[in-house]
Short mmCIF file of C-alpha atoms in Angstrom, two decimals:
data_model
loop_
_atom_site.label_atom_id
_atom_site.label_comp_id
_atom_site.label_asym_id
_atom_site.label_seq_id
_atom_site.Cartn_x
_atom_site.Cartn_y
_atom_site.Cartn_z
CA MET A 1 104.37 132.66 32.53
CA ALA A 2 100.91 131.54 33.57
CA CYS A 3 100.01 131.52 37.27
CA SER A 4 99.15 128.26 39.00
CA ASN A 5 95.55 127.14 39.37
CA LEU A 6 94.08 125.31 42.36
CA THR A 7 93.82 121.54 41.93
CA ALA A 8 91.88 120.47 45.07
CA GLY A 9 90.09 121.63 48.19
CA PHE A 10 90.24 120.46 51.82
CA THR A 11 87.71 118.43 53.75
CA LEU A 12 87.26 118.57 57.51
CA ASP A 13 89.62 116.03 59.08
CA CYS A 14 89.44 113.98 62.27
CA ASN A 15 90.40 115.43 65.66
CA ASP A 16 93.56 113.34 65.95
CA SER A 17 96.38 115.88 65.54
CA GLN A 18 98.79 116.97 68.28
CA GLY A 19 100.66 120.25 68.62
CA GLY A 20 104.30 120.76 69.54
CA ILE A 21 107.76 119.55 68.62
CA GLU A 22 109.20 116.27 69.89
CA LYS A 23 112.83 116.73 68.85
CA ILE A 24 115.09 118.59 66.47
CA PHE A 25 117.82 117.30 64.16
CA ILE A 26 120.61 119.63 63.02
CA ALA A 27 123.44 118.97 60.57
CA ASN A 28 126.10 121.24 59.17
CA GLY A 29 125.33 122.65 55.71
CA PRO A 30 125.02 124.19 53.26
CA VAL A 31 122.57 122.05 51.31
CA GLN A 32 123.73 121.43 47.75
CA SER A 33 120.56 119.74 46.55
CA ILE A 34 117.40 118.02 47.65
CA THR A 35 115.40 115.21 46.11
CA GLU A 36 111.75 116.22 46.44
CA SER A 37 108.43 115.06 45.06
CA ALA A 38 105.00 116.52 45.87
CA GLY A 39 106.38 118.51 48.82
CA VAL A 40 108.23 115.58 50.48
CA ILE A 41 112.04 115.51 50.65
CA THR A 42 113.54 112.02 50.27
CA ALA A 43 117.24 113.00 50.15
CA ILE A 44 119.40 115.97 51.18
CA THR A 45 122.91 116.38 49.74
CA VAL A 46 125.67 118.27 51.57
CA GLY A 47 129.34 118.21 50.57
CA GLY A 48 128.66 115.79 47.71
CA SER A 49 127.05 113.13 49.94
CA ALA A 50 123.49 112.34 50.93
CA LEU A 51 122.87 113.05 54.61
CA VAL A 52 122.22 110.06 56.86
CA PRO A 53 121.12 109.90 60.51
CA ALA A 54 124.74 109.87 61.74
CA ASP A 55 125.24 113.34 60.20
CA PHE A 56 122.63 114.92 62.50
CA PHE A 57 122.93 116.10 66.09
CA VAL A 58 119.74 115.46 68.08
CA PHE A 59 118.31 118.18 70.31
CA GLU A 60 115.55 117.01 72.65
CA THR A 61 113.19 119.53 74.19
CA PRO A 62 110.81 119.30 77.17
CA ARG A 63 107.21 118.39 76.38
CA GLN A 64 104.90 121.18 75.26
CA THR A 65 107.59 123.87 75.04
CA SER A 66 108.78 124.06 71.42
CA SER A 67 106.98 125.00 68.22
CA LEU A 68 107.35 125.55 64.48
CA THR A 69 105.70 128.46 62.68
CA GLU A 70 105.74 129.40 59.02
CA THR A 71 104.48 132.82 57.93
CA SER A 72 103.75 133.47 54.26
CA THR A 73 104.15 137.01 52.98
CA VAL A 74 102.61 137.74 49.60
CA SER A 75 103.13 141.10 47.91
CA GLN A 76 100.79 141.72 44.99
CA GLU A 77 102.54 145.06 44.43
CA ASN A 78 105.97 143.46 44.04
CA GLY A 79 104.90 140.09 42.65
CA THR A 80 106.74 138.24 45.42
CA ILE A 81 106.11 135.58 48.04
CA THR A 82 108.33 134.47 50.91
CA PHE A 83 107.97 131.83 53.61
CA ASP A 84 109.50 132.77 56.97
CA GLN A 85 110.11 129.60 59.00
CA GLN A 86 110.72 129.93 62.75
CA LEU A 87 111.52 127.00 65.05
CA THR A 88 111.38 127.88 68.75
CA MET A 89 113.42 125.47 70.88
CA VAL A 90 113.45 125.36 74.68
CA PHE A 91 116.24 123.73 76.69
CA ASN A 92 116.16 123.50 80.46
CA LYS A 93 119.16 124.13 82.72
CA MET A 94 121.85 126.67 81.92
CA GLU A 95 125.25 124.95 81.70
CA ALA A 96 128.57 125.38 79.90
CA ASP A 97 128.14 122.50 77.42
CA LYS A 98 124.82 123.87 76.18
CA ARG A 99 126.21 127.40 76.10
CA ASN A 100 129.12 126.24 73.92
CA GLN A 101 126.90 124.44 71.39
CA LEU A 102 124.49 127.37 71.24
CA LEU A 103 127.41 129.69 70.47
CA LEU A 104 128.35 127.46 67.52
CA MET A 105 124.71 127.49 66.43
CA ALA A 106 124.69 131.30 66.57
CA GLU A 107 127.81 131.47 64.39
CA ALA A 108 126.48 129.04 61.75
CA THR A 109 124.78 130.46 58.66
CA ASN A 110 123.79 127.33 56.72
CA MET A 111 122.49 124.66 59.06
CA VAL A 112 120.28 121.79 57.91
CA VAL A 113 117.39 121.67 60.41
CA VAL A 114 114.57 119.14 60.63
CA ALA A 115 111.91 119.21 63.36
CA LYS A 116 109.86 116.14 64.31
CA ASP A 117 106.39 117.12 65.44
CA ASN A 118 104.19 115.26 67.90
CA ASN A 119 102.31 113.63 65.01
CA GLY A 120 105.48 111.84 63.92
CA LYS A 121 106.00 114.09 60.89
CA TYR A 122 109.34 115.68 60.02
CA TRP A 123 109.59 119.25 58.68
CA SER A 124 112.48 121.18 57.09
CA ILE A 125 113.56 124.62 58.22
CA GLY A 126 115.59 126.70 55.76
CA VAL A 127 116.57 123.70 53.65
CA GLU A 128 116.85 125.67 50.40
CA ARG A 129 118.70 128.79 51.61
CA GLY A 130 120.17 127.61 54.91
CA ALA A 131 118.83 127.74 58.44
CA TYR A 132 120.37 130.12 60.97
CA MET A 133 119.86 131.22 64.55
CA VAL A 134 117.54 134.21 64.65
CA SER A 135 117.63 134.92 68.38
CA GLY A 136 118.16 133.35 71.75
CA SER A 137 117.89 134.01 75.44
CA ALA A 138 119.29 132.48 78.59
CA VAL A 139 117.10 132.98 81.65
CA SER A 140 117.89 132.06 85.25
CA GLY A 141 114.28 132.29 86.39
CA THR A 142 113.12 134.10 89.52
CA ALA A 143 111.02 131.75 91.61
CA TYR A 144 112.23 128.27 92.55
CA ALA A 145 109.79 126.66 90.09
CA ASP A 146 110.75 128.93 87.14
CA ARG A 147 112.65 127.67 84.11
CA ASN A 148 116.40 127.99 84.24
CA GLY A 149 117.50 127.55 80.65
CA TYR A 150 117.48 128.69 77.05
CA GLU A 151 114.97 129.67 74.39
CA ILE A 152 116.44 129.64 70.89
CA ILE A 153 114.79 130.56 67.59
CA VAL A 154 116.21 129.07 64.40
CA GLY A 155 114.80 130.25 61.10
CA GLY A 156 114.90 130.23 57.37
CA MET A 157 113.54 132.60 54.73
CA GLU A 158 112.47 130.45 51.82
CA ALA A 159 110.97 130.78 48.35
CA LYS A 160 108.78 127.69 48.87
CA PRO A 161 106.65 126.51 51.79
CA ILE A 162 108.00 124.12 54.40
CA PHE A 163 108.79 120.63 53.12
CA GLU A 164 107.90 117.37 54.84
CA VAL A 165 111.02 115.21 55.21
CA THR A 166 111.26 111.43 55.06
CA GLY A 167 112.14 110.35 58.62
CA SER A 168 114.83 107.87 57.51
CA ILE A 169 117.06 110.82 56.56
CA VAL A 170 117.41 111.86 60.23
CA GLU A 171 116.47 108.77 62.29
CA ALA A 172 117.52 105.16 61.78
#
């Protein structure tokens, strides 16, 4: 099989991008199939049906606290490439309801996770092989102004880079 060849370069863009995650959408999986073209997912099928906004639980995070990182690992020696996707989510205030949902998240192995960034773009995490909770911490804080809450990392180890997702899948 022939290797891929580059088809374009990048030009310097405007300074109009914003960092951070606005909110996260999580549905129960596993994903059976996706409809994708040129790196953009337009449909996600779970349990024989296309997911719609009502299938997703919305997790809002405080401003400037959450992030999405994808790390590519290429091994020339082994002829492999993987894409490790990590979504860090911060939730303020430790309380039983949050604790209970985070326990369910920790037990899940095939979540469907989409993060909306502060540029209004939606990104998939683990959509091909299933997203799962990687780690989490609950911290009371020390000083009165410290965070009392949770930091959760959800991840996916994929064969392809992160997909952009059509927003109508997760938000009406």
